[in-house]
Tab-separated table of C-alpha atoms in Angstrom:
chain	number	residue	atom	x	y	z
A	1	UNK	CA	18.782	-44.379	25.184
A	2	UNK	CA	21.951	-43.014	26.277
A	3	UNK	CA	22.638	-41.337	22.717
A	4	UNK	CA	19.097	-39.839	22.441
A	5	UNK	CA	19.718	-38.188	26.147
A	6	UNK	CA	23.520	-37.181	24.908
A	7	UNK	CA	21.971	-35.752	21.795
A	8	UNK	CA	18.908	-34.168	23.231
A	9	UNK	CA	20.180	-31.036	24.637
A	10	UNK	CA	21.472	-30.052	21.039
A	11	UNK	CA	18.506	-30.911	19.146
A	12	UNK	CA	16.843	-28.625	21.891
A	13	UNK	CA	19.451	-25.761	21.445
A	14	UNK	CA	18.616	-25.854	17.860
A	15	UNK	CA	15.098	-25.555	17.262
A	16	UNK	CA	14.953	-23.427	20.200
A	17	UNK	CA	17.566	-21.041	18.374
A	18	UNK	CA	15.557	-21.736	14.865
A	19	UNK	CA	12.141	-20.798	16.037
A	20	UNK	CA	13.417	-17.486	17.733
A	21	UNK	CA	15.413	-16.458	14.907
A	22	UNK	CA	12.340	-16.667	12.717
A	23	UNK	CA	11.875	-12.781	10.945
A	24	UNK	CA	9.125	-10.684	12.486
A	25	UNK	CA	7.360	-9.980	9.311
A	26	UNK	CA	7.309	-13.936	8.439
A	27	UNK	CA	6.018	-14.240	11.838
A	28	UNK	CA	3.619	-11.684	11.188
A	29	UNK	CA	2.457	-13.094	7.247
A	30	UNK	CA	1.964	-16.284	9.306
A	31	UNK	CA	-0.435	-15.139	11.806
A	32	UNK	CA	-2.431	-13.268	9.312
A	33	UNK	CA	-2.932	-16.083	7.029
A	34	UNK	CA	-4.190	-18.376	10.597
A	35	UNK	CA	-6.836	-15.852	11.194
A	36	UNK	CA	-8.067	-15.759	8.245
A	37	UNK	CA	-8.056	-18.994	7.262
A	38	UNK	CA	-9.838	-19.297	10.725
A	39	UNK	CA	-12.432	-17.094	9.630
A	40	UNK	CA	-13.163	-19.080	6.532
A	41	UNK	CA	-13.476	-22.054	8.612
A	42	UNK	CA	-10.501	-23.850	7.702
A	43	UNK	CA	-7.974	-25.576	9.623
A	44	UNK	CA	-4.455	-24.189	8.220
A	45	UNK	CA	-2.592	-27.454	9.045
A	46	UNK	CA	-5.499	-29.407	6.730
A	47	UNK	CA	-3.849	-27.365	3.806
A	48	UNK	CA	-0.054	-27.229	4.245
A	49	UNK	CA	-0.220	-29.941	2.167
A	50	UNK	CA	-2.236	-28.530	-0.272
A	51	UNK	CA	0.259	-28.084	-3.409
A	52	UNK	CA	0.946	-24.146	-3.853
A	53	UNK	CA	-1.452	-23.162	-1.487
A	54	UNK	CA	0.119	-22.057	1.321
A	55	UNK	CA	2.737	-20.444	-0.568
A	56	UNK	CA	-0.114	-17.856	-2.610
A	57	UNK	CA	-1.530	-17.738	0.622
A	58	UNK	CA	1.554	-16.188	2.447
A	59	UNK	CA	2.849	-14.373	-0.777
A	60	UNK	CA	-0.563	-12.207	-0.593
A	61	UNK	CA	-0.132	-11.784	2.869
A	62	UNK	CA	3.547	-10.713	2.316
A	63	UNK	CA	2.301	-8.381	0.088
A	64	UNK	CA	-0.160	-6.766	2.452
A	65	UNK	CA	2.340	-6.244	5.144
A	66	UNK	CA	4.246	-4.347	2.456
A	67	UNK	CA	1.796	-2.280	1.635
A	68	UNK	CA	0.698	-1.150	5.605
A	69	UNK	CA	4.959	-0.439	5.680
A	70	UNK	CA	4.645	1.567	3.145
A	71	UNK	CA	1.167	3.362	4.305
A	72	UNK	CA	3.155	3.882	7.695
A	73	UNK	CA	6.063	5.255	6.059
A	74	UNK	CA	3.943	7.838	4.015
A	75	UNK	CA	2.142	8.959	7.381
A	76	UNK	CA	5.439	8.336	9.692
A	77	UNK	CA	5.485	12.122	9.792
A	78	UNK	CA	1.874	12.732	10.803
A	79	UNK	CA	0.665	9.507	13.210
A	80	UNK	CA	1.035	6.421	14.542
A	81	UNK	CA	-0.208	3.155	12.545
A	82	UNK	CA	-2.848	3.384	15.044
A	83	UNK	CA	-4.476	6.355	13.857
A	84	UNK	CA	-4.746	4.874	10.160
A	85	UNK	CA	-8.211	4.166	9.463
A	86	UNK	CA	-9.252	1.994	6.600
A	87	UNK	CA	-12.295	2.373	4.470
A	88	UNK	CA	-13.773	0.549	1.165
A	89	UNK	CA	-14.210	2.658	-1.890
A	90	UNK	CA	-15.232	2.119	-5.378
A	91	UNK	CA	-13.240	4.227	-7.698
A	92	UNK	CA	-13.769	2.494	-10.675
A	93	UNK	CA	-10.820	4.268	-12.746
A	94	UNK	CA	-8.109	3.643	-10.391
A	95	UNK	CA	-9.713	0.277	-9.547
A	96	UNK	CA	-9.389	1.438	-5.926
A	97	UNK	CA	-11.848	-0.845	-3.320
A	98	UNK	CA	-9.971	0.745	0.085
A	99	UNK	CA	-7.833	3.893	1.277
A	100	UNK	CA	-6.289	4.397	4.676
A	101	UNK	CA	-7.078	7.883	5.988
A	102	UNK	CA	-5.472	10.172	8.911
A	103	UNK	CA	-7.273	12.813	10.599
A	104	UNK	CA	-5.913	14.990	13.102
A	105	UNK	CA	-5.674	18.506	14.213
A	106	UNK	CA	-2.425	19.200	12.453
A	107	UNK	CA	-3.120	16.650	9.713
A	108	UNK	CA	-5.611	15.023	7.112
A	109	UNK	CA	-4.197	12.657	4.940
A	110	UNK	CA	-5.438	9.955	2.862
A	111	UNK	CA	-3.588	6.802	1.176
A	112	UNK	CA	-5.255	5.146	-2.062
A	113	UNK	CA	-4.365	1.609	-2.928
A	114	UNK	CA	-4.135	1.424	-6.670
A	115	UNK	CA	-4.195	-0.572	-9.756
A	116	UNK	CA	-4.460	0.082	-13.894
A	117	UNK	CA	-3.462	-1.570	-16.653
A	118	UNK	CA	-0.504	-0.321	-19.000
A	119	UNK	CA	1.393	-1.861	-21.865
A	120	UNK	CA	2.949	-4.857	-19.718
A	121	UNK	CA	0.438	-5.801	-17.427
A	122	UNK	CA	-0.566	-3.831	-14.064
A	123	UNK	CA	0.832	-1.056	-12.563
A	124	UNK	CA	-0.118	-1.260	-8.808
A	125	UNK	CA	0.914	1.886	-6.685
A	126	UNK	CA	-0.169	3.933	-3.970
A	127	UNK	CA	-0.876	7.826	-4.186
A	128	UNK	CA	-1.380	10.093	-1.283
A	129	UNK	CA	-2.661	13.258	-0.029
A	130	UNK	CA	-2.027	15.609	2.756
A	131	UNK	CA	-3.456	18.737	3.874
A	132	UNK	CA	-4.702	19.438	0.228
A	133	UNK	CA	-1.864	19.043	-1.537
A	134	UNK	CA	0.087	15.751	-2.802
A	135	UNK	CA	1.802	13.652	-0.631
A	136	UNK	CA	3.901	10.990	-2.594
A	137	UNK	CA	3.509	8.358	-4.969
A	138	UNK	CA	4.353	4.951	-4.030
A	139	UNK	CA	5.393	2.191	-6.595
A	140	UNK	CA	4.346	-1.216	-5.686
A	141	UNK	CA	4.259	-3.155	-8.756
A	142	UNK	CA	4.747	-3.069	-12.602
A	143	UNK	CA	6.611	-4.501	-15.510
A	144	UNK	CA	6.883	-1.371	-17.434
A	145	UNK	CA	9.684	-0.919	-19.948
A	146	UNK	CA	13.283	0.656	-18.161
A	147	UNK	CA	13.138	3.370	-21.322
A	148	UNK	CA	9.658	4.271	-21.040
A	149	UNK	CA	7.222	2.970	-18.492
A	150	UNK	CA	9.684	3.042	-15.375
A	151	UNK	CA	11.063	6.470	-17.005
A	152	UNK	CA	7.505	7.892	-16.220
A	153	UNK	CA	7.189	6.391	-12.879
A	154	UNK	CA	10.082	7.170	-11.360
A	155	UNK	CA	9.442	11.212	-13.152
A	156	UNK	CA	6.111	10.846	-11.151
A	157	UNK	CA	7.884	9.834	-7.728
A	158	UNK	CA	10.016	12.729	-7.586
A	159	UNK	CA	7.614	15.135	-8.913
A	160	UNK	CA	3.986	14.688	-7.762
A	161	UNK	CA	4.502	16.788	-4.876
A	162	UNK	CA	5.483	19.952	-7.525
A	163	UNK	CA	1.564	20.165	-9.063
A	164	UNK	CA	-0.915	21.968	-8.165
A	165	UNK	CA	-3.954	19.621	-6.478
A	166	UNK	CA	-6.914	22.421	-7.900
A	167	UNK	CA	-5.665	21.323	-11.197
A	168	UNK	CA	-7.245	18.337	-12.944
A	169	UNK	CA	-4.656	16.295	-13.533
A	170	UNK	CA	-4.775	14.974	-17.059
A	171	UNK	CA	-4.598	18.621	-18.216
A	172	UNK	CA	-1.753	19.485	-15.995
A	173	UNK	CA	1.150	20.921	-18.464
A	174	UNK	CA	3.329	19.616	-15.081
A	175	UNK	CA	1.804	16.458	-15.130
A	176	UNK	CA	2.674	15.992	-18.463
A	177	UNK	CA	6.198	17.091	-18.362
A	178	UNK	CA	6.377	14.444	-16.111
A	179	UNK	CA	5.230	11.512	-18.784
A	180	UNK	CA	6.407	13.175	-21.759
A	181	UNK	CA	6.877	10.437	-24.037
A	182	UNK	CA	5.147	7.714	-22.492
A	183	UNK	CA	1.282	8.357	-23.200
A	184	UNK	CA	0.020	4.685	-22.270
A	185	UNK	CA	1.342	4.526	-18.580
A	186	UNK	CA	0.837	8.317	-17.856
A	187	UNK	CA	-2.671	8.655	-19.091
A	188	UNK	CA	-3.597	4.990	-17.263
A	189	UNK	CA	-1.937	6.473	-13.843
A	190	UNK	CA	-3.083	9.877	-14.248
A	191	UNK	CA	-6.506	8.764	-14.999
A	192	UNK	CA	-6.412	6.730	-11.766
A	193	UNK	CA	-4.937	9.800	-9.674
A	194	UNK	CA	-7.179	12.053	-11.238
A	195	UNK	CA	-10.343	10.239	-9.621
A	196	UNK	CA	-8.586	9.725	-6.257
A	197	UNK	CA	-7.578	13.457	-6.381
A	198	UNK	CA	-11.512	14.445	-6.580
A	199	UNK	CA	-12.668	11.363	-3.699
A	200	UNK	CA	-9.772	13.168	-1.269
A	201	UNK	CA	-10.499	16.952	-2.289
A	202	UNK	CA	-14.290	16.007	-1.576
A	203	UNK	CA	-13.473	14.554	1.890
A	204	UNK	CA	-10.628	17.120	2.723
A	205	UNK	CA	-12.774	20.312	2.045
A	206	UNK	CA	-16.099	18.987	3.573
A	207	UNK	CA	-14.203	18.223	6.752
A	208	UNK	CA	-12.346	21.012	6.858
A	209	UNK	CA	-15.497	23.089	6.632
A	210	UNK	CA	-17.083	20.897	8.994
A	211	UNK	CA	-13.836	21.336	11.441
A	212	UNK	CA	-14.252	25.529	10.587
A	213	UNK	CA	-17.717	25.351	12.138
């Protein structure tokens, strides 16, 4: 009795110290995953257990908190995270099911969550738009090739924001500069740009005509 009272202060210290030090966005993976296991009507301590589970679980989570940083970062400039509003889509060719849109008096912006299929696997990214012209490109994902694939992607990062948005994209001489050599991942992302680019230009002039009147 006497050693569990001498060592009890320490173990307290400890955990104590542990939980606290436990990173915000691990914290915040973890409370995501509760809720929605919660809405599926599961118990999340009836699956800890549960061999891999939990892991996926939090990795997709993880994931998702990624991509809101990086939808926050894009839009840093233009509004809080509270004025991000998400929708679903369909856009088939980008195989894009939601965006995250900003609409202000100085600003309308919209984010497009996006995935196609190249030469080694998927190539997830985000592309964005602001105040009809483009915003950025954001890499999320892929496997491409350093010589080619990434080549292309990394060309697109730093130049997206150079082309015109009234041009269609796939016929862009810019646009191609930009994947010169490296036809299989530029026409699979600039097919999937190409029909966000006409779902934002369709929003951005209606409102803006609606916002004229």
């Amino acid at each position: 009795f006497i050693s569990f009272l001498m060592a009890l202060p320490i173990l307290y210290t400890n955990i104590t110290d542990g939980l606290l030090s436990v990173p915000k966005p691990m914290l915040d993976a973890a409370k995501i995953y509760e809720e929605k296991m919660a809405e599926k009507g599961v118990d999340v301590m009836t699956i800890i257990a549960g061999s891999g589970a939990l892991e996926q679980e939090l990795k997709e989570h993880q994931k998702e908190l990624e991509i809101r940083a990086h939808i926050q970062e894009i839009f840093i400039d233009y509004a809080s995270s509270h004025d991000f509003m998400e929708e679903e889509v369909d856009i088939k060719e980008a195989r894009c099911t939601r965006k995250f849109t900003v609409e202000n008096e100085q600003f309308k912006g919209t984010a497009y969550i996006c995935a196609v299929n190249s030469n080694n696997g998927d190539i997830e990214f985000i592309i964005a738009f602001g105040n009809g012209n483009y915003l950025s490109y954001t890499n999320i994902a892929n496997n491409e090739s350093e010589s080619y694939g990434k080549r292309a992607i990394n060309n697109i990062i730093e130049g997206i924001q150079k082309i015109n948005i009234e041009n269609d994209l796939l016929t862009s001489n810019e646009f191609k500069n930009l994947v010169l050599g490296c036809s299989v991942t530029g026409n699979a992302i600039g097919s999937a740009i190409e029909a966000c680019r006409q779902d934002y230009l369709s929003w951005y002039y209606n409102t803006k005509y609606i916002t004229m009147q």
